[in-house]
């Protein structure tokens, strides 16, 4: 069957894109569409053409698996088809429902009119993949809605609803009920002859305002500086929209095409596409049958309503799942609930959510202090202090009071999930759900499978992540799991760099410039330095004496400086401010430690800082892969992008390593190992891949 079907309704040809699941505009569909369109144009009985989509939507755009391959350039290309449609001598009306995104919206923009079902999403999200709309979107959208709103849509990549599209002029008519019938009826109301054609390229009415506004683009570039830091595509998009102001439409189109071609082969776009694909792939669990039964989580409970427990409870409420939170003491419970209420109220005050949404969420959260009041939850997430003995006690209690089917999860960030599971009679129902702080905002949910965790528990917990709007990644048990274990390797080196000559602000700047939202010291201050200090104290007795250890962080904690919460940590903070201010006292302390340990301080540049922090992180990732703690390199990338703010445009640490070249990473690690010893020993997998001239992506 053809991917485009033609039917005739009165004197309209209705061309329906029919290529499940999203009417992706791959080569086969493009060929079918061109043929059907030309046939409709040649048919003397047809006076207007309606273009629509079968299934759930009009079209989600180009087939991104074709990007950068010869197929994407093979004629008819999407720009070719859109040009043919725009030059047709019969009026063409797009009948749009569901989504018209990327190439899908560009196709609709090539049509003279758009009749759109209510609630439809219209957008040009290309920048999120490191490219720009390359089939005329940057030239036609400004002609239809004006340059300023077009900039917003193209540079942010955020779709708008049909209703807003109507106000902007992107939508000519909103439809309810039978969309195709509405479009055919719309055709019937068009004037006769040429007056109905209205090719987008010839429209200029919306352009005059921007042509007279000299500072529009300069101002826009300034306003996007923070959001688009380190990104190429959003700036390229601005340039293209700016080019659309010229009188020569075809010159604008060629400029857009050239820009698109450059971006589509850029490392940044490759990295962003990688990030997109590996995030989707992370839901696939090796060895888990597709039809594994899943427990539906309809009621939940959270033990501990502190920093993490409160945020986790909010996640459930936000997803409409009733949740009971338990604290041992009523005062702690009230404090926790007040913080939750305060968080919602702040969102209401900022206009992010409506008051009734807040009320609805608060009504779903019930606080208790007695295990007997937990009810019959399908899942319990424990988020109490990081102490094994207390966690085991809590799990034994939960095991005794919860129905036998209840999944018992722990939010521990360092403890052995197997040991916790052994405190229950249902280790197959025990799993780690490692949320990140603030838990109601950070998207990562690192799910930790224990040795005995059942497939059903894993499948249910991965499905829960999706329900909560999180990105679930499954990992295995080890110290720190995937994320924090790699973080230790990175922050350890950052601390050593202090002893060797760098200062916190220098390292933080290098890591910020690399693309992270903040460097390791600013992040430590934000998270609270006492947390790591307690862990280090607990482990002091078992610390191998032959391994280098930096005492600086401990000394800072001994001074009572725990970070932002005490207005002092690695930096100073003015009351109520989160802006780190370098402190001469800390500099003195660091230089003192260098002297004490016999390090001759030297100047260390940004490139060295990045290598010294990132390569050990990658090296640890290689060990994690060999041990099977992560299923695939892409899962590690997803963990780091969503849990730690690793710059997405670099694709995650393992992808980044491949772009550097594993031989280079290995050579630098080997040299560092010779110089600094054991912590920096290259992982066998890194050595192996580097010697074979391969990357993590080849695994
Ligand atoms: P927190 O100190 O803010 O909160 C712990 C809460 O648990 C407190 O409100 C306390 O009153 C309550 N509690 C303690 N013992 C209890 C018991 N027996 N029964 C009921 N309630 C009890 O700690 P947090 O930062 O929310 O950390 C909780 C867990 O999450 C820890 O395992 C921690 O390692 C993990 N975690 C923390 C972070 C983070 O950034 N804070 C990130 C990821 C994971």
Coordinates of C-alpha atoms and ligand atoms in Angstrom, one line a residue, residues 303-309 326-328 332 371 382-386 390-391 394 411-414 434-437, ligand 1:
X303 CA 9.5 6.8 54.8
X304 CA 11.3 10.0 56.0
X305 CA 10.1 13.5 55.0
X306 CA 13.4 15.2 54.9
X307 CA 15.2 16.8 51.9
X308 CA 14.7 13.7 49.6
X309 CA 11.5 12.2 51.1
X326 CA 5.9 8.6 57.6
X327 CA 8.2 10.3 60.1
X328 CA 9.1 8.9 63.5
X332 CA 9.7 16.3 62.0
X371 CA 3.4 2.2 60.5
X382 CA 12.6 4.7 52.2
X383 CA 14.4 8.1 52.4
X384 CA 15.7 8.2 56.0
X385 CA 19.3 9.0 57.2
X386 CA 22.1 7.2 55.5
X390 CA 18.5 2.2 60.9
X391 CA 17.6 1.3 57.3
X394 CA 12.9 0.2 58.9
X411 CA 16.7 5.9 48.1
X412 CA 20.2 5.2 49.5
X413 CA 23.1 6.8 47.6
X414 CA 25.9 4.6 49.0
X434 CA 18.0 6.7 43.7
X435 CA 16.5 10.1 43.1
X436 CA 18.6 13.3 42.9
X437 CA 18.3 16.5 44.8
Ligands
LIG1 P1 17.4 14.2 55.6 O1 18.2 14.2 56.8 O2 17.1 15.5 54.9 O3 16.1 13.4 55.8 C1 15.9 12.2 56.5 C2 14.6 12.2 57.2 O4 14.3 10.9 57.7 C3 14.5 13.2 58.4 O5 13.4 14.0 58.2 C4 14.4 12.2 59.6 O6 13.6 12.8 60.6 C5 13.7 11.0 59.0 N1 14.0 9.8 59.7 C6 15.2 9.3 60.2 N2 15.1 8.1 60.8 C7 13.8 7.8 60.6 C8 13.0 6.6 60.9 N3 13.6 5.6 61.6 N4 11.7 6.6 60.6 C9 11.1 7.6 59.9 N5 11.8 8.7 59.6 C10 13.1 8.8 59.9 O7 18.2 13.2 54.6 P2 18.1 13.2 53.0 O8 19.1 14.1 52.4 O9 16.7 13.4 52.6 O10 18.6 11.7 52.7 C11 17.7 10.6 52.7 C12 18.3 9.5 52.0 O11 18.4 9.9 50.6 C13 19.6 9.0 52.4 O12 19.7 7.6 52.2 C14 20.6 9.7 51.4 O13 21.8 9.1 51.3 C15 19.7 9.7 50.2 N6 20.0 10.7 49.2 C16 20.3 12.0 49.5 C17 20.5 12.9 48.5 C18 20.7 14.4 48.9 O14 21.3 15.1 48.0 N7 20.4 14.8 50.0 C19 20.5 12.6 47.2 C20 20.3 11.2 46.9 C21 20.0 10.3 47.9

